[in-house]
XYZ file of C-alpha atoms in Angstrom:
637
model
C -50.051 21.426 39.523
C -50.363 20.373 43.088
C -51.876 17.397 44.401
C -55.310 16.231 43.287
C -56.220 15.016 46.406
C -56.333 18.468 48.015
C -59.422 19.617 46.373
C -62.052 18.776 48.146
C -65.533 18.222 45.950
C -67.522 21.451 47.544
C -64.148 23.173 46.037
C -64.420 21.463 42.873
C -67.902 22.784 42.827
C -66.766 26.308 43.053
C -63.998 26.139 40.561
C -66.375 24.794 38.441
C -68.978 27.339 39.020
C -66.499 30.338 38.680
C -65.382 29.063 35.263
C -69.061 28.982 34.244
C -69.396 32.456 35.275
C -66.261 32.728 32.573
C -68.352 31.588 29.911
C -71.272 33.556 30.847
C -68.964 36.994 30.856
C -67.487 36.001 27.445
C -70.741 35.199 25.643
C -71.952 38.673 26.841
C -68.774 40.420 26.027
C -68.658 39.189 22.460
C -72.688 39.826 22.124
C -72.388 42.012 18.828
C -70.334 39.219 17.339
C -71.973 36.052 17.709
C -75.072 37.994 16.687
C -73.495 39.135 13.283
C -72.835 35.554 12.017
C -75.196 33.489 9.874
C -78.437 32.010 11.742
C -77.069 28.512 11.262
C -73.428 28.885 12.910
C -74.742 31.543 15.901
C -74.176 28.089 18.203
C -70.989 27.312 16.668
C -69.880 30.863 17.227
C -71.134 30.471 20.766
C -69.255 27.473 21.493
C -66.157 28.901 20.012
C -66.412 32.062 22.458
C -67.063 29.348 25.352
C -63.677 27.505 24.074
C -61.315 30.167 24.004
C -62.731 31.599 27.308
C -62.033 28.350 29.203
C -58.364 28.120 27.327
C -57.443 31.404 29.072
C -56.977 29.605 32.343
C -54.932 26.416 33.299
C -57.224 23.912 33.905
C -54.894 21.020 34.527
C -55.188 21.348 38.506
C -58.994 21.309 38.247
C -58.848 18.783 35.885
C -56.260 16.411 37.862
C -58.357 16.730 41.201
C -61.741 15.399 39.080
C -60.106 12.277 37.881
C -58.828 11.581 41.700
C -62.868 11.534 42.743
C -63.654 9.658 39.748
C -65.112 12.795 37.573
C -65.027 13.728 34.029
C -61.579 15.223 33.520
C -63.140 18.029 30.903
C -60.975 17.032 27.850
C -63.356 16.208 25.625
C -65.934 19.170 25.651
C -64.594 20.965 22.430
C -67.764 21.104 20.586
C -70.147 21.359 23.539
C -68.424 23.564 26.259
C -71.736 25.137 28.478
C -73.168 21.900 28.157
C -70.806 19.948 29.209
C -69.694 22.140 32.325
C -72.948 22.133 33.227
C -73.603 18.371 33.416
C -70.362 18.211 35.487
C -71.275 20.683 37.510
C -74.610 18.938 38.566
C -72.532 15.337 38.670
C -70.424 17.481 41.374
C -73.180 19.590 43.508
C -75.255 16.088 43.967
C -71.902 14.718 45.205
C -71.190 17.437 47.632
C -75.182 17.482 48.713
C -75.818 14.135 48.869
C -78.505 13.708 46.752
C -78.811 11.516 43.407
C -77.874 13.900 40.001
C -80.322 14.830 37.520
C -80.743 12.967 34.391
C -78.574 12.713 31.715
C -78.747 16.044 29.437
C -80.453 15.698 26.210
C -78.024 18.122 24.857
C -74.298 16.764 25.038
C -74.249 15.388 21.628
C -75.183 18.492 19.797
C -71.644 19.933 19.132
C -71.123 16.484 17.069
C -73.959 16.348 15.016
C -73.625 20.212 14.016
C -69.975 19.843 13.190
C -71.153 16.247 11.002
C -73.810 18.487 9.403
C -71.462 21.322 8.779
C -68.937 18.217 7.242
C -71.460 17.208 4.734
C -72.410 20.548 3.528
C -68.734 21.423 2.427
C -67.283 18.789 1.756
C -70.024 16.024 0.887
C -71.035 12.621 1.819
C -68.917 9.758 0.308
C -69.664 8.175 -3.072
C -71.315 5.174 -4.019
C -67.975 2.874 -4.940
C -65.471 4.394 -2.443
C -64.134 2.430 1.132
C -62.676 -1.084 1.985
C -64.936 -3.596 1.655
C -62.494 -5.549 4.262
C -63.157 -2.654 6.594
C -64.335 -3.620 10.217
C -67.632 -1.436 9.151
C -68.673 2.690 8.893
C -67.511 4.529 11.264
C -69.822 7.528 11.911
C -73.630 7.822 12.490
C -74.361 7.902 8.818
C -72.420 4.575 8.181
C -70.030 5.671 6.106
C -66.194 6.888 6.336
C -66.182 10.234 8.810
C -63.002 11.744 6.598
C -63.391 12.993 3.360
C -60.460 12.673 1.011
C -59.488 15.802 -1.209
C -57.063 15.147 -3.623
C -54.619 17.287 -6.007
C -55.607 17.078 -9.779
C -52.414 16.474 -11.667
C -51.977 18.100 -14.899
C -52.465 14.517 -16.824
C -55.957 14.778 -15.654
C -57.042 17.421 -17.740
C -56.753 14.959 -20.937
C -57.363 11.977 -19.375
C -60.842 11.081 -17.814
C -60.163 7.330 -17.451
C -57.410 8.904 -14.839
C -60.416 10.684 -13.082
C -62.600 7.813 -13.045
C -59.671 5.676 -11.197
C -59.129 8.462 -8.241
C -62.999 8.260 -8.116
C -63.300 4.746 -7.918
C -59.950 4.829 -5.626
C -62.264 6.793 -2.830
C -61.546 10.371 -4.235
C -64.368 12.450 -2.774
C -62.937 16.100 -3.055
C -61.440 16.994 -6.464
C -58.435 20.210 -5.882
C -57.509 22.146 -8.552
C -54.385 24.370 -8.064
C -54.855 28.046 -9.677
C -51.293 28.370 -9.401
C -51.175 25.782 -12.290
C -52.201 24.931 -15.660
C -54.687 27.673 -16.404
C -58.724 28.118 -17.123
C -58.927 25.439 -20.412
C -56.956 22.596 -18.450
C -59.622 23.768 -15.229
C -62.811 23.124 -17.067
C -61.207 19.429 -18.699
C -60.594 18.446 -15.354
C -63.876 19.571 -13.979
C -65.477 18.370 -16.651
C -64.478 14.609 -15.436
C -65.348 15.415 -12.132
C -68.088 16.100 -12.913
C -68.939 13.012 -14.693
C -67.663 11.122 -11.444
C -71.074 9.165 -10.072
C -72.066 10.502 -6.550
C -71.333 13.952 -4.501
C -67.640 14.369 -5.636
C -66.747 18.170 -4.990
C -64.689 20.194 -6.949
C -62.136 22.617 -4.629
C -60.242 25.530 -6.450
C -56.786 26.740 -4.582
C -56.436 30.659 -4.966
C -52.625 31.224 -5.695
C -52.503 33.797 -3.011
C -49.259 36.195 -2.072
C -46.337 33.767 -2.092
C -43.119 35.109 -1.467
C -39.953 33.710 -4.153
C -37.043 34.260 -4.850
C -36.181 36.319 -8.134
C -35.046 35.126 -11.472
C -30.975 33.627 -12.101
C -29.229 34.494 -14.831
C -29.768 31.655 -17.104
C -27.167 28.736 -17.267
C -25.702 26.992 -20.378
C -27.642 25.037 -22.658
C -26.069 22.219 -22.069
C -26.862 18.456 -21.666
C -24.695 15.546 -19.883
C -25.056 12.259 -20.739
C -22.843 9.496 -19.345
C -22.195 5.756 -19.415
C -23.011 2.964 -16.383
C -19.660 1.806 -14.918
C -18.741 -0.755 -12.135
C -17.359 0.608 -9.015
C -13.838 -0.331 -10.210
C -14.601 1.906 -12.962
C -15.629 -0.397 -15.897
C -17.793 0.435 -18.475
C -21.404 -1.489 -17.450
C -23.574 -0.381 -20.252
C -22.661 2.163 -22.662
C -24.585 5.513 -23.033
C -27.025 5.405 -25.512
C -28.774 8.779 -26.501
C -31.060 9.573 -29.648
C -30.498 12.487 -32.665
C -34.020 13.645 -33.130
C -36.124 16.382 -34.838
C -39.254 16.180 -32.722
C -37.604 16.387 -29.527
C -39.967 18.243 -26.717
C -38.850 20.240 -23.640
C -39.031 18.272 -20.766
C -39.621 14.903 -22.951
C -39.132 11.519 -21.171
C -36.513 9.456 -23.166
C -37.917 6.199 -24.360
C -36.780 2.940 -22.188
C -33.160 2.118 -23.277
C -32.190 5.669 -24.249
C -30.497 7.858 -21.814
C -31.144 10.976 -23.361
C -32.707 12.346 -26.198
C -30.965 15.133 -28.314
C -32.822 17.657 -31.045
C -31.034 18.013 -34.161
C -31.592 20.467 -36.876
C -32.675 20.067 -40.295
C -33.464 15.767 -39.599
C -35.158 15.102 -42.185
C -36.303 11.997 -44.060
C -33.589 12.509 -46.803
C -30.861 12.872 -44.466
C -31.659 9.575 -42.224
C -31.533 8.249 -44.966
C -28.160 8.919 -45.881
C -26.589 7.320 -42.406
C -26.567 3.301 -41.699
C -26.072 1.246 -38.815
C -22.456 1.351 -37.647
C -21.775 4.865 -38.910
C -19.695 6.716 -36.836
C -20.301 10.350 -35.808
C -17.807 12.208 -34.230
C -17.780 15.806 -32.276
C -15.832 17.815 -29.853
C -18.296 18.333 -26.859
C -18.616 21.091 -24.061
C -15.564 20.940 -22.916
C -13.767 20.259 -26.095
C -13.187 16.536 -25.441
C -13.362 14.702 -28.872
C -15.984 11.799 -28.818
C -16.943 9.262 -31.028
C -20.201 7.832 -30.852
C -21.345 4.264 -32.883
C -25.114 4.094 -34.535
C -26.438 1.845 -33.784
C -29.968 1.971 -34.812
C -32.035 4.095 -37.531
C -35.728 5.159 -37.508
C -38.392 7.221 -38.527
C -37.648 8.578 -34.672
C -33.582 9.925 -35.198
C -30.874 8.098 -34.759
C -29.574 5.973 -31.772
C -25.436 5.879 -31.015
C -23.979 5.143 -28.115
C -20.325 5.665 -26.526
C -18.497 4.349 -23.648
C -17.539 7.715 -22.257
C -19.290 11.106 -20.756
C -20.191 13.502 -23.326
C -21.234 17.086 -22.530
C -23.640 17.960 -25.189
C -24.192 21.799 -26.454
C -26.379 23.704 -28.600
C -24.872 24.311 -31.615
C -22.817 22.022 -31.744
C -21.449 20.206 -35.098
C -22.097 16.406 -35.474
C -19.840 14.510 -38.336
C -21.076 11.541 -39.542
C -18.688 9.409 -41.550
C -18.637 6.277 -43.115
C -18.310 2.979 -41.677
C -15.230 1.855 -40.941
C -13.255 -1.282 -43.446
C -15.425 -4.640 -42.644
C -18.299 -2.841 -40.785
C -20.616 -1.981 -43.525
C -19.383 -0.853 -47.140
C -22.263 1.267 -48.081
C -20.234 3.932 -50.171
C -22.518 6.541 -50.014
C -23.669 6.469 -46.253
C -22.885 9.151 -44.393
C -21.875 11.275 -47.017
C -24.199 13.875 -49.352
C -24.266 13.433 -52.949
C -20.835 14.877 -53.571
C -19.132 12.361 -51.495
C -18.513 15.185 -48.845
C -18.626 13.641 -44.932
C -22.484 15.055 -43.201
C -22.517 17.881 -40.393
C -25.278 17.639 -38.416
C -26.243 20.873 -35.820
C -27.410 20.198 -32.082
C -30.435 22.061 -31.749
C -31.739 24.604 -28.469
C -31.372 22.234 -24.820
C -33.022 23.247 -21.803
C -30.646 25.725 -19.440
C -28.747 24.110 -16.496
C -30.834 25.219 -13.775
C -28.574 27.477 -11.732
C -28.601 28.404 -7.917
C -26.561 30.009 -5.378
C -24.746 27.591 -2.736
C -25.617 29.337 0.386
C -23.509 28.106 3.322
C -24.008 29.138 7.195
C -22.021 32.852 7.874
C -23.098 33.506 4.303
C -24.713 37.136 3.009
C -27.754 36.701 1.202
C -28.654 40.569 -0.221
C -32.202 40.465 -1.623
C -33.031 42.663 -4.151
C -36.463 44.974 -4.762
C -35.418 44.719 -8.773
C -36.616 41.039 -10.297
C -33.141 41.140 -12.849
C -31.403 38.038 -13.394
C -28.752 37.746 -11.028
C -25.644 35.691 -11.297
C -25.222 32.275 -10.101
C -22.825 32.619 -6.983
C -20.860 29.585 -5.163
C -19.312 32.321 -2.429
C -21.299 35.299 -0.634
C -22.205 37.503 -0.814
C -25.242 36.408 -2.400
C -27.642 38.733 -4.427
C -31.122 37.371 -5.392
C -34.481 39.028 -6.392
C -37.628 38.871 -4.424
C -40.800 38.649 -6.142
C -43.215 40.159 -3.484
C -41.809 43.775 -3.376
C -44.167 44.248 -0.854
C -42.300 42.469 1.881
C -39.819 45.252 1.698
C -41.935 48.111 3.278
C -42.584 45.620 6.305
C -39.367 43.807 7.269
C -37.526 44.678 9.476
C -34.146 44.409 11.527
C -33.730 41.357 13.562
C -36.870 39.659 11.530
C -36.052 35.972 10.667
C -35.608 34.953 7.126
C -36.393 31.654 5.697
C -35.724 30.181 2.011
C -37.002 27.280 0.761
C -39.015 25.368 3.437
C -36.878 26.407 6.107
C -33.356 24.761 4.684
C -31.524 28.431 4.874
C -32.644 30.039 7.765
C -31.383 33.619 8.445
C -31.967 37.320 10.158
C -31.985 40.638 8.941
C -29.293 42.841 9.391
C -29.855 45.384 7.753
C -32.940 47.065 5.581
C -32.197 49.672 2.639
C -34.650 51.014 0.438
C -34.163 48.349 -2.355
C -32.441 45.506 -0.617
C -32.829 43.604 2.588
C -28.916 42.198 3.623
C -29.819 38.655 5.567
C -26.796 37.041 7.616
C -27.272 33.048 7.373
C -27.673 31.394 11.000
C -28.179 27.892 9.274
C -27.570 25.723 6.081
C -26.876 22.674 5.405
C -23.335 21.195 6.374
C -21.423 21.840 2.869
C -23.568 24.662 2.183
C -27.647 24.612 0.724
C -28.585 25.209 -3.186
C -30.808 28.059 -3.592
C -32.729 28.215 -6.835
C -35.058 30.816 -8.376
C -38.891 30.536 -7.880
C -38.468 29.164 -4.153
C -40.582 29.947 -1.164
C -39.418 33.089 1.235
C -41.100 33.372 4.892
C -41.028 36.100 7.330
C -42.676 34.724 10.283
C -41.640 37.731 12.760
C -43.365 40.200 9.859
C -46.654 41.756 10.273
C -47.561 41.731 6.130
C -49.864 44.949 5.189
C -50.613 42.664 2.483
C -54.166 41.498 0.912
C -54.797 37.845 0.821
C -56.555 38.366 -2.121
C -54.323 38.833 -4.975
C -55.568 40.884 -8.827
C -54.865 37.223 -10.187
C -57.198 35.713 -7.256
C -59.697 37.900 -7.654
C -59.542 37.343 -11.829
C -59.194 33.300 -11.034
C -63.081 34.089 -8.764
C -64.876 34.673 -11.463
C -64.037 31.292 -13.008
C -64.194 29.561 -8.970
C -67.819 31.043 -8.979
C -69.270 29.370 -12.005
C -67.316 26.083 -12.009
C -66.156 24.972 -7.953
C -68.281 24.239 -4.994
C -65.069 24.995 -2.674
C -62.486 28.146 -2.764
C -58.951 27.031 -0.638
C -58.193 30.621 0.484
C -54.473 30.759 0.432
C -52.347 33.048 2.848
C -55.014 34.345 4.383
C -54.029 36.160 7.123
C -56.745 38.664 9.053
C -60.657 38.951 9.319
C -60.261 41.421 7.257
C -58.607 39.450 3.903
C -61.779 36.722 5.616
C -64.243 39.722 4.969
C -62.882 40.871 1.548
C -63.357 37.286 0.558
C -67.217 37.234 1.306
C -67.484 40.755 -0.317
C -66.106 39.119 -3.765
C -67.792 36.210 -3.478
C -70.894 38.093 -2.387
C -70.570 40.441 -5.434
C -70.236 37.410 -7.863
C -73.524 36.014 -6.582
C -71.313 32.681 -5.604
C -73.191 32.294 -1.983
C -73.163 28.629 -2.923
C -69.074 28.164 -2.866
C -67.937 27.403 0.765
C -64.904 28.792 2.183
C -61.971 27.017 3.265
C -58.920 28.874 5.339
C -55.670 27.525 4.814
C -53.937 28.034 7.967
C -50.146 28.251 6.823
C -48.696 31.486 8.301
C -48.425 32.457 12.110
C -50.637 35.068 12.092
C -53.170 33.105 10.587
C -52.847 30.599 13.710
C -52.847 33.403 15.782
C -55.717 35.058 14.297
C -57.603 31.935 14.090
C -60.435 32.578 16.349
C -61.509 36.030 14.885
C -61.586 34.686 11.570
C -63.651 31.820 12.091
C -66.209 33.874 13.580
C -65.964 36.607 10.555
C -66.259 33.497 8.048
C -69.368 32.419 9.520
C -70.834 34.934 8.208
C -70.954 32.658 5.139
C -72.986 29.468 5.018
C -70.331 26.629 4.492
C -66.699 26.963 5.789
C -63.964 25.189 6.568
C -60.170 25.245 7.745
C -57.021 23.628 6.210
C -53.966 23.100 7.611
C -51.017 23.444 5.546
C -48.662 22.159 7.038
C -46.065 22.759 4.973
C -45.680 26.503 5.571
C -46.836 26.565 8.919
C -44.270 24.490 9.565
C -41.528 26.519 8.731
C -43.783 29.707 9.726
C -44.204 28.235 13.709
C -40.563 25.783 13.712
C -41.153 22.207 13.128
C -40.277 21.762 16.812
C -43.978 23.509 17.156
C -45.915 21.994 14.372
C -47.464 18.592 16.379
C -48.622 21.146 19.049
C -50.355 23.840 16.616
C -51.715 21.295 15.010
C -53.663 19.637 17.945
C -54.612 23.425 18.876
C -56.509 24.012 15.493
C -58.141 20.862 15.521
C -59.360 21.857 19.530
C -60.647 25.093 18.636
C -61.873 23.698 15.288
C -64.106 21.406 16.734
C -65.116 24.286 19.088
C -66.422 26.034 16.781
C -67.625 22.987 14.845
C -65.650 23.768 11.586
C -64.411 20.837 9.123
C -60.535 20.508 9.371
C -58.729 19.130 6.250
C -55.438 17.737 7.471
C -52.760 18.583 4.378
C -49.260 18.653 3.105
C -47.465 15.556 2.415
C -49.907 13.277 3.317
C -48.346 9.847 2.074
C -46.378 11.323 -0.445
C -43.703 8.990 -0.508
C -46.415 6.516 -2.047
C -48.184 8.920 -4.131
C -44.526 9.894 -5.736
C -42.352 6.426 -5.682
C -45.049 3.908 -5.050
C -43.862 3.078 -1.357
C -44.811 4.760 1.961
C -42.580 4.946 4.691
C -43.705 3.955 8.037
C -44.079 7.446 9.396
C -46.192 8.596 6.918
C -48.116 5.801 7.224
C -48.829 6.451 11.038
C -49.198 10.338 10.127
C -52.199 9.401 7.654
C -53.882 7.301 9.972
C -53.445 10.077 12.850
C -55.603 12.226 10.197
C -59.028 10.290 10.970
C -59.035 13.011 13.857
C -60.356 15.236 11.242
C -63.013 15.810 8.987
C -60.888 15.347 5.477
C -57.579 14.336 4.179
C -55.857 16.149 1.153
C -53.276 14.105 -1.244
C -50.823 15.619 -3.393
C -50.305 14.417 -6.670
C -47.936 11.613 -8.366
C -47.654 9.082 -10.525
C -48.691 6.236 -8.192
C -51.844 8.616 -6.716
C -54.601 6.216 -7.572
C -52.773 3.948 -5.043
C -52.190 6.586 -2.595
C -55.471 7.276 -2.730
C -56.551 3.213 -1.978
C -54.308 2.997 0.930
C -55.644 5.926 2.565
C -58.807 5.056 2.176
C -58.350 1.868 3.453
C -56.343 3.307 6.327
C -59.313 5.542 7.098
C -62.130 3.068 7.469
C -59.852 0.897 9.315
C -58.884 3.483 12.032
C -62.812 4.814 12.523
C -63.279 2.148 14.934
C -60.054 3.053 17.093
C -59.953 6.747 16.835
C -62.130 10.001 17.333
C -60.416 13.178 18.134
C -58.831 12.725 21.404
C -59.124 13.957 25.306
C -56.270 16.690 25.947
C -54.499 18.266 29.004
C -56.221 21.724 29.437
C -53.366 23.800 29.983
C -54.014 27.723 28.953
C -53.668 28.637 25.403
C -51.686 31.834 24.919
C -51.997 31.786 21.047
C -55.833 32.484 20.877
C -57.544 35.381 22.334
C -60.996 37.376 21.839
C -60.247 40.301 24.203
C -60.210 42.436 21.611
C -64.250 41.587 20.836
């Protein structure tokens, strides 16, 4: 960069007047543009034009010879870019002519009470109830927390409103609900509670949007495993206990002190009654191993037997159930029917063994146009559906490949009419699983693809009457922006504000255009999901992306929701780990937080709040290097 020392201040004056002349050129330039937004964001649209005009250049030089005289170094003017230049730019010619400066512009905190304003109308102010009382005190002009927290509604919440009231209480003030999920009866329950919430708790609907999978597997055996607790020396801890039933759910979570629980045809009242404790049953499993289990308990619920070895349990399979043996119990007629024959019982339908491919690096993953089953493979080549046909017309060769959230990374090879042929740069060391229904990116693919899916579009009509907020997933383009105002415009929902979720690379790339085609609408707002964009941009980019979109953001005074994994360790297991504890306080620096869901969420969402009034006091955005920002650019306006 040179040495500061060598810019004198009459040439820091005319830097800083050239760059002006920047701004100037840009705003005119971009004329038809800032004039086509709404009324209330033609500043913000201004500003954002001013932003990306001054990121074109490399201001670190300019910036390094200011701090030398003792000058504002120009990383913090985000949200008030003229303004700011032009009270430096009178600091500097008073220097250079001697005289005293002019007073303090009225002006310079404009930027930050527009993008507070903008806050509030999308996202709300924070609920009577919510914050830590322990706090050091509020922590924005409004006294109260500056980041909103949105948080994922789990399925649970749909029945259960006392759940609701908890994340309320906990500091909830933006209630998600995933359109990829549960469906429009389980929607309304859970708005419903919101609803009943006290205060300005939003509701936020996710659109599904285009995601990319992989195709079905051919389905596995129906087959269960169940096995005992033994001592590393190989000792039998704790025997395996598992429970007969009739009522047995998919997915059902065994009672404590049963391992698994195992449907069984034709259990009825009569035939429990017919088996005592100490009966023994006896089967040959799976695998054809003969087992003998011992009951050892009998209820209305099934019956409970345990055995000290693994058993491999089937559907179909035939259950006897004898007698107890000489000096257990001498009940003659237990475990026998009425003609003193020994009782068959029949293992009902299990869930399928999930199945996946074990992909290792070298592999050949061929993905296939047709959604058919394909078979489980531990060797490649691999052959796997891909649910977004689409993707097909606009891969092509040398594009990356990436399954999964980037575990199997790969390239294309080769394109055919019905199958893309990926070579594998990178798995894990003793290969990677790859299951159906996971996530496929193409980050080096330009998708002629609309943001808007005929699901999204059905899902609107429901957004419109029922959610303050649409999450606008995948989107891409000012044009998937645009056809996003045209639906919502045609459903008369002007009152639902729009939030971008930035997750893709040409959404980062795009980023500027479509802010200034969204504010068109009234309320908007930008998410980013870092979860995708991660994998999208290479997690070796993600920290820097990141602080880009919350710089040009704040430009253009939009909300940012910082998302993905947001102490998730906590909100899952009940314990954070100390990165994601540091991560959630880094997220004061913008305008909300979003939570996933988990069985410890209420506490997730405590903690953060906590975390969030305690950090107000030490953090607010943050001043930046000005180096030039290749990634953003309004030429084309």
């Amino acid at each position: 960069m040179g040495s500061p020392v060598l810019m004198s201040i009459p040439e820091i004056s005319t830097a800083l007047h050239d760059l002006r002349d920047r701004l100037d050129r840009a705003e005119a330039r971009a004329e038809s543009v800032i004039g086509g937004v709404a009324r209330t964001h033609r500043g913000s649209a201004r500003n954002l034009v001013h932003y990306v005009a001054v990121r074109r250049h490399d201001l670190r030089p300019l910036q390094a010879a200011m701090a030398a005289h003792g000058l504002s170094s120009l990383g913090r003017m985000e949200s008030i870019v003229h303004p700011w230049i032009d009270t430096v730019i009178e600091t500097v010619d008073a220097l250079a002519e001697g005289r005293r400066r002019h007073p303090i512009r009225d002006d310079l905190a404009d930027g930050e009470r527009t993008l507070i304003r903008n806050r509030d109308d999308l996202l709300g102010t924070v609920h009577p109830g919510a914050g830590d009382p322990t706090a050091d005190g509020p922590d924005d002009e409004h006294g109260e927390r500056a980041g909103r927290i949105m948080v994922t509604m789990p399925t649970e919440a749909a029945g259960d409103p006392e759940l609701v009231g908890r994340m309320g209480a906990a500091g909830m003030d933006v209630a998600r609900v995933n359109c990829a999920h549960d469906g429009p009866a389980e929607w309304t329950r859970m708005i419903d509670a919101v609803r009943a919430l006290p205060g300005d708790v939003r509701v936020a609907m996710d659109l599904a949007g285009p995601k990319i999978r992989t195709g079905p597997l051919e389905p596995g055996p129906e087959v269960r495993k169940v096995k005992p607790v033994r001592t590393d020396t190989g000792t039998v801890e704790r025997a395996a206990r598992v429970r007969f039933s009739a009522t047995t759910q998919t997915g059902q979570r065994p009672p404590d002190g049963i391992d698994a629980v195992i449907p069984v045809l034709d259990l009825d009242p009569d035939c429990l009654n017919t088996v005592d404790v100490g009966a023994r049953l006896s089967l040959r499993d799976a695998r054809g191993r003969r087992r003998r289990l011992r009951v050892v308990g009998v209820s209305e619920a099934g019956i409970d037997a345990e055995c000290d070895r693994t058993v491999y349990y089937q559907t179909g399979m035939s259950i006897t159930v004898s007698r107890p043996g000489q000096g257990e119990n001498k009940g003659e007629g237990k475990g026998r029917n009425n003609t003193g024959e020994e009782r068959s019982l029949v293992v009902g339908e299990l869930d399928e063994v999930p199945q996946h491919l074990l992909v290792r690096t070298g592999d050949e993953i061929r993905l296939q146009r047709d959604l058919a089953p394909t078979p489980a493979t531990r060797v490649g080549p691999h052959r796997i559906g891909c649910e977004l046909g689409e993707a097909f017309d606009d891969v092509l060769t040398g594009h990356r490949v990436l399954f999964d959230d980037g575990k199997i990374a790969g390239r294309v090879r080769e394109k055919l009419d019905d199958e893309i042929v990926v070579d594998v740069e990178r798995a894990g060391p003793g290969g990677t699983k790859l299951r159906a229904g996971k996530g496929i990116n193409l980050p080096d693919t330009t998708l002629h693809i609309p943001a808007l899916t005929a699901e999204d579009r059905s899902d609107l009509e429901f957004v419109a009457e029922h959610a303050d907020i649409v999450n606008y997933s995948f989107v891409r383009s000012p044009d998937d922006v645009a056809d996003l105002i045209d639906e919502l415009e045609r459903l008369g929902a002007h009152h639902v504000g729009i939030v971008l979720k930035i997750e893709t690379r040409a959404a980062f790339e795009s980023l500027p255009q479509m802010l200034l085609e969204a504010m068109r609408w009234e309320r908007v707002g930008v998410m980013i999901a870092r979860g995708d964009l991660a994998v999208e941009v290479g997690f070796g980019r993600l920290a820097e992306v990141q602080e880009e979109i919350l710089w040009l953001c704040e430009a253009a005074h939009t909300p940012v929701i910082w998302a993905t994994q947001v102490l998730d360790g906590l909100a899952k297991n009940g314990v954070p780990s100390r990165a994601e504890v540091t991560d959630a306080a880094m997220s004061r620096r913008a305008e909300g937080v979003m939570l996933n869901k988990g069985p410890f969420i209420v506490e997730a969402i405590e903690a953060l709040t906590s975390i969030l009034d305690r950090m107000g006091g030490h953090v607010e955005k943050k001043r930046s290097l000005l180096r030039p920002l290749s990634s953003f650019d309004l030429a084309e306006h």
